[in-house]
mmCIF file of C-alpha atoms and ligand atoms in Angstrom:
data_model
loop_
_atom_site.group_PDB
_atom_site.id
_atom_site.type_symbol
_atom_site.label_atom_id
_atom_site.label_comp_id
_atom_site.label_asym_id
_atom_site.label_seq_id
_atom_site.Cartn_x
_atom_site.Cartn_y
_atom_site.Cartn_z
ATOM 1 C CA MET A 1 -7.721 -7.294 39.797
ATOM 2 C CA ARG A 2 -7.004 -10.700 38.329
ATOM 3 C CA CYS A 3 -3.761 -12.352 39.355
ATOM 4 C CA ILE A 4 -1.973 -13.763 36.368
ATOM 5 C CA THR A 5 -1.346 -17.420 37.142
ATOM 6 C CA GLY A 6 0.612 -19.559 34.707
ATOM 7 C CA LYS A 7 3.447 -18.277 32.592
ATOM 8 C CA LEU A 8 3.043 -15.193 30.436
ATOM 9 C CA ALA A 9 4.378 -15.470 26.894
ATOM 10 C CA LEU A 10 4.834 -12.688 24.358
ATOM 11 C CA ILE A 11 4.520 -14.343 20.956
ATOM 12 C CA ALA A 12 5.720 -12.412 17.888
ATOM 13 C CA ILE A 13 4.400 -13.843 14.616
ATOM 14 C CA GLY A 14 6.679 -12.978 11.673
ATOM 15 C CA GLY A 15 5.226 -11.158 8.673
ATOM 16 C CA ASN A 16 6.762 -13.871 6.501
ATOM 17 C CA ALA A 17 5.066 -16.576 8.546
ATOM 18 C CA ILE A 18 1.721 -14.904 7.666
ATOM 19 C CA GLN A 19 2.435 -14.267 3.981
ATOM 20 C CA ARG A 20 5.291 -16.247 2.467
ATOM 21 C CA PRO A 21 7.353 -14.602 -0.293
ATOM 22 C CA ASP A 22 5.923 -16.975 -2.958
ATOM 23 C CA GLU A 23 2.298 -16.151 -2.032
ATOM 24 C CA ASN A 24 0.155 -13.312 -3.390
ATOM 25 C CA GLY A 25 -1.222 -12.365 0.032
ATOM 26 C CA SER A 26 -4.922 -13.116 -0.429
ATOM 27 C CA ALA A 27 -6.972 -12.902 2.772
ATOM 28 C CA ALA A 28 -7.740 -16.652 2.559
ATOM 29 C CA GLY A 29 -4.060 -17.506 2.124
ATOM 30 C CA GLN A 30 -3.033 -15.355 5.081
ATOM 31 C CA LEU A 31 -5.762 -16.893 7.214
ATOM 32 C CA ASP A 32 -4.489 -20.391 6.346
ATOM 33 C CA ASN A 33 -0.991 -19.482 7.518
ATOM 34 C CA ILE A 34 -2.284 -17.746 10.631
ATOM 35 C CA SER A 35 -4.369 -20.778 11.560
ATOM 36 C CA ILE A 36 -1.172 -22.835 11.942
ATOM 37 C CA ALA A 37 0.097 -20.327 14.534
ATOM 38 C CA SER A 38 -3.268 -19.829 16.226
ATOM 39 C CA GLY A 39 -3.859 -23.604 16.486
ATOM 40 C CA GLN A 40 -0.575 -23.965 18.358
ATOM 41 C CA ILE A 41 -1.171 -20.871 20.499
ATOM 42 C CA ALA A 42 -4.646 -22.156 21.449
ATOM 43 C CA LYS A 43 -3.037 -25.383 22.719
ATOM 44 C CA MET A 44 -0.603 -23.318 24.805
ATOM 45 C CA ILE A 45 -3.507 -21.405 26.325
ATOM 46 C CA LYS A 46 -5.238 -24.688 27.108
ATOM 47 C CA GLU A 47 -2.117 -25.727 28.997
ATOM 48 C CA GLY A 48 -2.422 -22.599 31.146
ATOM 49 C CA TYR A 49 -0.160 -20.071 29.439
ATOM 50 C CA ASN A 50 -1.209 -16.429 29.242
ATOM 51 C CA VAL A 51 -0.440 -14.915 25.889
ATOM 52 C CA VAL A 52 0.092 -11.523 24.256
ATOM 53 C CA ILE A 53 0.640 -11.546 20.496
ATOM 54 C CA THR A 54 2.569 -9.167 18.242
ATOM 55 C CA HIS A 55 3.081 -9.582 14.504
ATOM 56 C CA GLY A 56 5.109 -8.377 11.547
ATOM 57 C CA ASN A 57 3.645 -6.613 8.513
ATOM 58 C CA GLY A 58 6.420 -6.374 5.872
ATOM 59 C CA PRO A 59 4.645 -8.085 2.957
ATOM 60 C CA GLN A 60 1.219 -6.686 3.952
ATOM 61 C CA VAL A 61 2.253 -3.046 4.303
ATOM 62 C CA GLY A 62 4.076 -3.420 0.961
ATOM 63 C CA ASN A 63 0.752 -4.369 -0.647
ATOM 64 C CA ILE A 64 -1.075 -1.482 1.059
ATOM 65 C CA LEU A 65 1.513 0.966 -0.288
ATOM 66 C CA LEU A 66 1.186 -0.511 -3.768
ATOM 67 C CA LYS A 67 -2.595 -0.007 -3.672
ATOM 68 C CA ASN A 68 -2.023 3.602 -2.599
ATOM 69 C CA GLU A 69 0.238 4.120 -5.591
ATOM 70 C CA ILE A 70 -2.175 2.614 -8.092
ATOM 71 C CA ALA A 71 -5.109 4.639 -6.728
ATOM 72 C CA ASP A 72 -3.127 7.894 -6.533
ATOM 73 C CA GLY A 73 -5.178 10.703 -8.099
ATOM 74 C CA ILE A 74 -8.433 8.854 -7.362
ATOM 75 C CA THR A 75 -8.283 8.630 -3.569
ATOM 76 C CA PRO A 76 -5.693 10.429 -1.412
ATOM 77 C CA SER A 77 -2.481 8.526 -0.764
ATOM 78 C CA MET A 78 -2.038 7.679 2.933
ATOM 79 C CA PRO A 79 1.217 8.390 4.792
ATOM 80 C CA MET A 80 3.326 5.500 6.140
ATOM 81 C CA ASP A 81 2.033 5.755 9.715
ATOM 82 C CA VAL A 82 -1.561 5.405 8.519
ATOM 83 C CA CYS A 83 -0.556 2.455 6.304
ATOM 84 C CA VAL A 84 1.021 0.716 9.326
ATOM 85 C CA ALA A 85 -2.200 1.328 11.295
ATOM 86 C CA GLU A 86 -4.176 -0.168 8.406
ATOM 87 C CA SER A 87 -1.953 -3.273 8.430
ATOM 88 C CA GLN A 88 -2.448 -3.640 12.201
ATOM 89 C CA GLY A 89 -6.184 -3.629 11.578
ATOM 90 C CA GLN A 90 -6.238 -6.228 8.845
ATOM 91 C CA ILE A 91 -3.701 -8.654 10.328
ATOM 92 C CA GLY A 92 -4.998 -8.155 13.880
ATOM 93 C CA TYR A 93 -8.504 -9.009 12.738
ATOM 94 C CA LEU A 94 -7.386 -12.233 11.062
ATOM 95 C CA ILE A 95 -5.371 -13.375 14.099
ATOM 96 C CA GLN A 96 -8.149 -12.368 16.505
ATOM 97 C CA GLN A 97 -10.817 -14.355 14.681
ATOM 98 C CA SER A 98 -8.614 -17.347 13.905
ATOM 99 C CA LEU A 99 -7.504 -17.667 17.520
ATOM 100 C CA LEU A 100 -11.054 -17.358 18.819
ATOM 101 C CA ASN A 101 -12.143 -20.176 16.490
ATOM 102 C CA GLN A 102 -9.225 -22.417 17.491
ATOM 103 C CA LEU A 103 -9.909 -21.807 21.190
ATOM 104 C CA SER A 104 -13.558 -22.586 20.735
ATOM 105 C CA LYS A 105 -12.620 -25.925 19.054
ATOM 106 C CA LEU A 106 -10.771 -26.776 22.260
ATOM 107 C CA GLY A 107 -13.791 -25.762 24.330
ATOM 108 C CA ILE A 108 -12.096 -22.683 25.776
ATOM 109 C CA GLU A 109 -14.100 -19.542 26.334
ATOM 110 C CA ALA A 110 -11.863 -16.545 25.799
ATOM 111 C CA GLN A 111 -11.835 -13.031 24.445
ATOM 112 C CA THR A 112 -9.382 -11.662 21.915
ATOM 113 C CA THR A 113 -8.805 -8.082 20.897
ATOM 114 C CA SER A 114 -6.398 -6.168 18.654
ATOM 115 C CA LEU A 115 -5.062 -2.880 19.848
ATOM 116 C CA ILE A 116 -3.858 -0.156 17.487
ATOM 117 C CA THR A 117 -0.443 0.534 18.989
ATOM 118 C CA GLN A 118 1.910 3.504 18.686
ATOM 119 C CA VAL A 119 5.613 3.262 19.402
ATOM 120 C CA LEU A 120 7.652 6.240 20.462
ATOM 121 C CA VAL A 121 10.893 6.853 18.577
ATOM 122 C CA ASP A 122 13.489 9.555 19.243
ATOM 123 C CA GLU A 123 13.226 12.428 16.773
ATOM 124 C CA LYS A 124 16.997 12.801 17.091
ATOM 125 C CA ASP A 125 17.605 9.154 16.134
ATOM 126 C CA ASP A 126 20.216 9.224 13.322
ATOM 127 C CA ALA A 127 18.259 6.479 11.595
ATOM 128 C CA LEU A 128 15.496 9.020 10.793
ATOM 129 C CA GLU A 129 17.957 10.924 8.594
ATOM 130 C CA ASN A 130 19.297 7.766 6.963
ATOM 131 C CA PRO A 131 16.504 5.710 5.433
ATOM 132 C CA THR A 132 17.721 2.164 4.774
ATOM 133 C CA LYS A 133 14.691 -0.121 4.856
ATOM 134 C CA PRO A 134 13.302 -0.890 1.352
ATOM 135 C CA ILE A 135 9.519 -1.043 1.130
ATOM 136 C CA GLY A 136 6.865 -1.377 -1.557
ATOM 137 C CA PRO A 137 7.263 -2.046 -5.285
ATOM 138 C CA TYR A 138 10.253 -1.740 -7.671
ATOM 139 C CA TYR A 139 10.346 1.196 -10.109
ATOM 140 C CA PRO A 140 12.375 1.981 -13.253
ATOM 141 C CA GLU A 141 14.890 4.842 -12.943
ATOM 142 C CA ASP A 142 12.793 7.631 -14.543
ATOM 143 C CA GLU A 143 9.748 6.757 -12.434
ATOM 144 C CA ALA A 144 11.930 6.641 -9.309
ATOM 145 C CA GLN A 145 13.251 10.132 -10.073
ATOM 146 C CA ARG A 146 9.723 11.465 -10.565
ATOM 147 C CA LEU A 147 8.550 10.011 -7.242
ATOM 148 C CA ALA A 148 11.595 11.379 -5.422
ATOM 149 C CA LYS A 149 10.839 14.856 -6.782
ATOM 150 C CA GLU A 150 7.053 14.829 -6.396
ATOM 151 C CA LYS A 151 6.737 13.063 -3.070
ATOM 152 C CA GLY A 152 10.118 13.716 -1.509
ATOM 153 C CA TRP A 153 10.770 9.983 -1.157
ATOM 154 C CA THR A 154 14.273 8.582 -0.851
ATOM 155 C CA MET A 155 14.794 6.032 -3.599
ATOM 156 C CA MET A 156 17.576 3.449 -3.625
ATOM 157 C CA GLU A 157 18.785 1.260 -6.446
ATOM 158 C CA ASP A 158 18.621 -2.507 -5.977
ATOM 159 C CA LYS A 159 21.237 -3.621 -8.502
ATOM 160 C CA ALA A 160 20.434 -7.328 -8.160
ATOM 161 C CA ARG A 161 16.829 -6.760 -9.202
ATOM 162 C CA GLN A 162 17.553 -3.849 -11.558
ATOM 163 C CA GLY A 163 15.052 -1.473 -10.075
ATOM 164 C CA TYR A 164 14.622 1.314 -7.584
ATOM 165 C CA ARG A 165 12.690 1.079 -4.343
ATOM 166 C CA ARG A 166 11.538 3.573 -1.805
ATOM 167 C CA VAL A 167 13.559 3.374 1.400
ATOM 168 C CA VAL A 168 12.266 4.540 4.768
ATOM 169 C CA ALA A 169 13.909 5.006 8.129
ATOM 170 C CA SER A 170 13.896 2.256 10.749
ATOM 171 C CA PRO A 171 14.521 4.015 14.070
ATOM 172 C CA GLU A 172 15.004 2.302 17.418
ATOM 173 C CA PRO A 173 11.724 1.907 19.356
ATOM 174 C CA LYS A 174 11.897 3.577 22.799
ATOM 175 C CA GLU A 175 8.496 3.072 24.403
ATOM 176 C CA ILE A 176 5.167 1.391 23.666
ATOM 177 C CA VAL A 177 2.676 4.261 24.040
ATOM 178 C CA GLU A 178 -0.157 1.891 24.953
ATOM 179 C CA GLY A 179 2.070 -0.322 27.185
ATOM 180 C CA ASP A 180 0.200 0.520 30.400
ATOM 181 C CA ILE A 181 -3.255 -0.138 29.042
ATOM 182 C CA ILE A 182 -2.115 -3.489 27.639
ATOM 183 C CA LYS A 183 -0.843 -4.488 31.085
ATOM 184 C CA LYS A 184 -4.126 -3.358 32.676
ATOM 185 C CA LEU A 185 -6.168 -5.318 30.147
ATOM 186 C CA LEU A 186 -4.162 -8.424 31.028
ATOM 187 C CA GLU A 187 -4.776 -7.970 34.727
ATOM 188 C CA GLY A 188 -8.410 -7.000 34.323
ATOM 189 C CA ASP A 189 -11.148 -9.294 35.500
ATOM 190 C CA LEU A 190 -12.134 -10.486 32.053
ATOM 191 C CA GLY A 191 -11.376 -14.211 32.232
ATOM 192 C CA ILE A 192 -8.977 -15.430 29.561
ATOM 193 C CA ASN A 193 -8.177 -12.505 27.333
ATOM 194 C CA ILE A 194 -5.631 -12.424 24.581
ATOM 195 C CA ILE A 195 -4.330 -9.121 23.290
ATOM 196 C CA ILE A 196 -2.805 -8.566 19.882
ATOM 197 C CA ALA A 197 -0.654 -5.418 19.865
ATOM 198 C CA ALA A 198 2.374 -3.614 18.408
ATOM 199 C CA GLY A 199 1.598 -5.010 14.949
ATOM 200 C CA GLY A 200 4.323 -4.319 12.397
ATOM 201 C CA GLY A 201 6.501 -3.041 15.254
ATOM 202 C CA GLY A 202 3.908 -0.397 16.094
ATOM 203 C CA ILE A 203 3.128 2.942 14.454
ATOM 204 C CA PRO A 204 6.252 5.097 14.827
ATOM 205 C CA VAL A 205 5.516 8.434 16.480
ATOM 206 C CA ILE A 206 7.638 11.260 17.880
ATOM 207 C CA ARG A 207 6.781 13.565 20.776
ATOM 208 C CA THR A 208 6.469 17.196 19.653
ATOM 209 C CA LYS A 209 5.427 20.327 21.545
ATOM 210 C CA ASP A 210 1.933 19.768 20.120
ATOM 211 C CA GLY A 211 1.800 16.118 21.151
ATOM 212 C CA LEU A 212 2.411 12.846 19.346
ATOM 213 C CA LYS A 213 2.960 12.842 15.597
ATOM 214 C CA GLY A 214 3.338 9.942 13.159
ATOM 215 C CA VAL A 215 6.572 9.666 11.170
ATOM 216 C CA GLU A 216 7.384 8.148 7.784
ATOM 217 C CA ALA A 217 9.274 5.161 9.138
ATOM 218 C CA VAL A 218 8.913 1.544 10.130
ATOM 219 C CA VAL A 219 9.951 -0.061 13.406
ATOM 220 C CA ASP A 220 11.383 -3.556 13.617
ATOM 221 C CA LYS A 221 8.698 -5.749 15.177
ATOM 222 C CA ASP A 222 11.132 -7.896 17.152
ATOM 223 C CA LEU A 223 12.689 -4.862 18.871
ATOM 224 C CA ALA A 224 9.201 -3.510 19.675
ATOM 225 C CA SER A 225 8.155 -6.970 20.901
ATOM 226 C CA PHE A 226 10.966 -6.933 23.457
ATOM 227 C CA LEU A 227 9.723 -3.551 24.791
ATOM 228 C CA LEU A 228 6.197 -4.881 25.170
ATOM 229 C CA ALA A 229 7.433 -8.158 26.715
ATOM 230 C CA ASN A 230 9.304 -6.085 29.278
ATOM 231 C CA ASP A 231 6.298 -3.803 29.961
ATOM 232 C CA ILE A 232 4.073 -6.770 30.767
ATOM 233 C CA ASN A 233 6.800 -8.733 32.641
ATOM 234 C CA ALA A 234 6.551 -11.694 30.290
ATOM 235 C CA ASP A 235 8.322 -14.917 31.260
ATOM 236 C CA LEU A 236 8.832 -16.064 27.679
ATOM 237 C CA LEU A 237 9.554 -14.226 24.433
ATOM 238 C CA ILE A 238 8.669 -16.417 21.453
ATOM 239 C CA MET A 239 9.462 -15.308 17.890
ATOM 240 C CA LEU A 240 7.749 -17.343 15.169
ATOM 241 C CA THR A 241 9.385 -17.056 11.776
ATOM 242 C CA ASP A 242 10.036 -19.162 8.673
ATOM 243 C CA VAL A 243 13.111 -21.095 9.871
ATOM 244 C CA GLU A 244 12.894 -23.861 12.487
ATOM 245 C CA LYS A 245 16.206 -22.991 14.111
ATOM 246 C CA VAL A 246 18.719 -20.205 14.284
ATOM 247 C CA ALA A 247 21.924 -21.164 12.492
ATOM 248 C CA ILE A 248 25.522 -20.092 12.423
ATOM 249 C CA ASN A 249 27.079 -19.792 8.964
ATOM 250 C CA PHE A 250 23.505 -19.513 7.677
ATOM 251 C CA GLY A 251 23.172 -20.333 3.974
ATOM 252 C CA LYS A 252 26.768 -21.605 3.737
ATOM 253 C CA PRO A 253 27.854 -25.236 3.224
ATOM 254 C CA GLU A 254 29.098 -25.335 6.834
ATOM 255 C CA GLN A 255 25.727 -24.088 8.212
ATOM 256 C CA GLU A 256 25.051 -25.429 11.691
ATOM 257 C CA ASP A 257 21.601 -25.267 13.273
ATOM 258 C CA ILE A 258 21.599 -24.401 16.958
ATOM 259 C CA SER A 259 19.165 -25.781 19.561
ATOM 260 C CA GLU A 260 20.315 -23.753 22.538
ATOM 261 C CA LEU A 261 22.225 -20.496 22.823
ATOM 262 C CA THR A 262 23.367 -18.764 25.995
ATOM 263 C CA ILE A 263 23.429 -14.952 26.132
ATOM 264 C CA SER A 264 27.216 -14.942 25.842
ATOM 265 C CA GLU A 265 27.212 -17.299 22.854
ATOM 266 C CA ALA A 266 24.498 -15.212 21.186
ATOM 267 C CA LYS A 267 26.551 -12.032 21.727
ATOM 268 C CA LYS A 268 29.686 -13.675 20.329
ATOM 269 C CA TYR A 269 27.926 -14.938 17.169
ATOM 270 C CA LEU A 270 26.194 -11.584 16.720
ATOM 271 C CA LYS A 271 29.583 -9.846 16.817
ATOM 272 C CA GLU A 272 30.967 -12.329 14.307
ATOM 273 C CA GLY A 273 28.178 -11.362 11.870
ATOM 274 C CA HIS A 274 26.090 -14.556 11.894
ATOM 275 C CA PHE A 275 22.833 -12.648 12.440
ATOM 276 C CA PRO A 276 22.277 -9.888 9.847
ATOM 277 C CA PRO A 277 20.437 -6.645 10.619
ATOM 278 C CA GLY A 278 16.909 -6.577 9.268
ATOM 279 C CA SER A 279 16.274 -10.325 9.716
ATOM 280 C CA MET A 280 17.858 -12.576 12.389
ATOM 281 C CA GLY A 281 19.842 -9.729 14.010
ATOM 282 C CA PRO A 282 16.917 -7.955 15.715
ATOM 283 C CA LYS A 283 15.498 -11.278 16.953
ATOM 284 C CA ILE A 284 18.765 -12.153 18.680
ATOM 285 C CA ILE A 285 19.211 -8.601 20.043
ATOM 286 C CA SER A 286 15.657 -8.687 21.441
ATOM 287 C CA ALA A 287 16.237 -12.116 22.983
ATOM 288 C CA ILE A 288 19.422 -10.859 24.694
ATOM 289 C CA ARG A 289 17.717 -7.681 25.970
ATOM 290 C CA PHE A 290 14.767 -9.715 27.225
ATOM 291 C CA LEU A 291 16.923 -12.167 29.178
ATOM 292 C CA GLU A 292 19.109 -9.379 30.580
ATOM 293 C CA CYS A 293 15.941 -7.693 31.889
ATOM 294 C CA GLY A 294 14.960 -10.848 33.771
ATOM 295 C CA GLY A 295 13.091 -12.882 31.130
ATOM 296 C CA GLU A 296 13.324 -16.641 31.569
ATOM 297 C CA MET A 297 13.790 -17.873 28.018
ATOM 298 C CA ALA A 298 13.438 -16.752 24.403
ATOM 299 C CA ILE A 299 12.445 -19.154 21.630
ATOM 300 C CA ILE A 300 12.863 -18.749 17.866
ATOM 301 C CA THR A 301 11.110 -21.282 15.617
ATOM 302 C CA THR A 302 8.301 -21.750 13.080
ATOM 303 C CA SER A 303 4.575 -21.660 13.918
ATOM 304 C CA LYS A 304 4.302 -25.391 13.248
ATOM 305 C CA ASN A 305 7.009 -26.232 15.775
ATOM 306 C CA LEU A 306 5.824 -24.069 18.662
ATOM 307 C CA GLU A 307 4.513 -26.977 20.757
ATOM 308 C CA GLY A 308 7.685 -29.006 20.189
ATOM 309 C CA ALA A 309 9.822 -25.986 21.056
ATOM 310 C CA LEU A 310 8.011 -25.528 24.380
ATOM 311 C CA ARG A 311 8.851 -29.162 25.165
ATOM 312 C CA GLY A 312 12.477 -28.423 24.301
ATOM 313 C CA GLU A 313 12.472 -30.680 21.233
ATOM 314 C CA LYS A 314 12.340 -28.134 18.415
ATOM 315 C CA GLY A 315 13.518 -24.638 17.547
ATOM 316 C CA THR A 316 16.224 -22.559 19.206
ATOM 317 C CA ARG A 317 16.109 -21.629 22.879
ATOM 318 C CA ILE A 318 18.084 -18.647 24.094
ATOM 319 C CA VAL A 319 18.786 -18.837 27.810
ATOM 320 C CA PRO A 320 20.677 -16.870 30.477
ATOM 321 C CA GLY A 321 24.346 -17.618 30.867
HETATM 322 P P1 ADP B 1 10.211 -12.330 10.099
HETATM 323 O O1 ADP B 1 9.155 -11.849 9.178
HETATM 324 O O2 ADP B 1 9.837 -13.581 10.793
HETATM 325 O O3 ADP B 1 10.746 -11.275 11.033
HETATM 326 P P2 ADP B 1 12.800 -12.169 8.771
HETATM 327 O O4 ADP B 1 12.955 -12.368 7.295
HETATM 328 O O5 ADP B 1 12.970 -10.801 9.309
HETATM 329 O O6 ADP B 1 11.392 -12.811 9.134
HETATM 330 O O7 ADP B 1 13.820 -13.124 9.556
HETATM 331 C C1 ADP B 1 13.858 -14.530 9.303
HETATM 332 C C2 ADP B 1 14.899 -14.855 8.230
HETATM 333 O O8 ADP B 1 16.213 -14.641 8.739
HETATM 334 C C3 ADP B 1 14.941 -16.304 7.782
HETATM 335 O O9 ADP B 1 14.010 -16.562 6.777
HETATM 336 C C4 ADP B 1 16.365 -16.454 7.262
HETATM 337 O O10 ADP B 1 16.373 -16.349 5.854
HETATM 338 C C5 ADP B 1 17.107 -15.255 7.816
HETATM 339 N N1 ADP B 1 18.344 -15.537 8.538
HETATM 340 C C6 ADP B 1 19.418 -14.715 8.510
HETATM 341 N N2 ADP B 1 20.392 -15.181 9.291
HETATM 342 C C7 ADP B 1 19.953 -16.327 9.844
HETATM 343 C C8 ADP B 1 20.544 -17.268 10.756
HETATM 344 N N3 ADP B 1 21.752 -17.088 11.248
HETATM 345 N N4 ADP B 1 19.797 -18.320 11.122
HETATM 346 C C9 ADP B 1 18.558 -18.509 10.633
HETATM 347 N N5 ADP B 1 17.960 -17.654 9.763
HETATM 348 C C10 ADP B 1 18.638 -16.564 9.366
HETATM 349 MG MG1 MG B 2 11.857 -9.501 10.500
#
């Protein structure tokens, strides 16, 4: 067994940091964005950090679903859980290769691997009965009604954009099914090895009398990242997104960017509604859970500012207290 020396960091790369909203999501474009994160992560590894990587998949799984729709009738449409698995494969591959290339530029011999990861959710979770998370393309009303009838989808109107979208459930993740094997891979005698796991928050599954079964839902990747960070006893939880710092009064004239937040300040601002569900909320909740389970520090920043954030000069640090 290899003893892990140096600090262990769980780094969650945001789906929006891989494909920005104004980009079409070409493989080359995604690779360009990923290389910013992997360049910074490679430097961390050179400094002696051990790293496990998770990533979002919002924009990517949206594109996969759209392709399914367009090809419907020609090739069978895949259920949500299979689409999430597909997104883990494509994004994992890009991160895996990009990181390997960046490490090799620094003269570091390492191995990277992406692990298809399932996440257990509770079949009694109320969220499964109340789909709220919009995914995929916008449809006109008549098309939305047809899809609801034919496929049993829940469709919700988005008044601002004058269209209907499919909404799926976003249940609370309870357990990383592959958590143990990820920990063993880290401890294994393989030299420097970097694992990419729980992509898109993991593939949501429930436990049935016949075993595990995929569900039509998506799991928030930051909440799943906390679970994995806890499983592997990470020292740091780093969430890379598209804002350099967490703010209070975000988007308002009195917006104030924050460099350091204690647990109690984070809880207070969360209660006051500064961190909405579905975006900054789950990052802050995960940071709080992580620190309360013994984690040392959580960091929220952009890929570009990772190095600066580790030096305490950039981003937002969330610390005990
Ligand atoms: P990711 O793909 O990285 O998870 P999200 O869109 O889920 O990205 O979360 C990041 C977004 O959260 C930012 O782009 C920003 O628009 C939004 N946001 C909401 N509240 C805040 C806040 N208080 N401080 C900073 N960003 C916030
Ligand atoms: Mg998010």
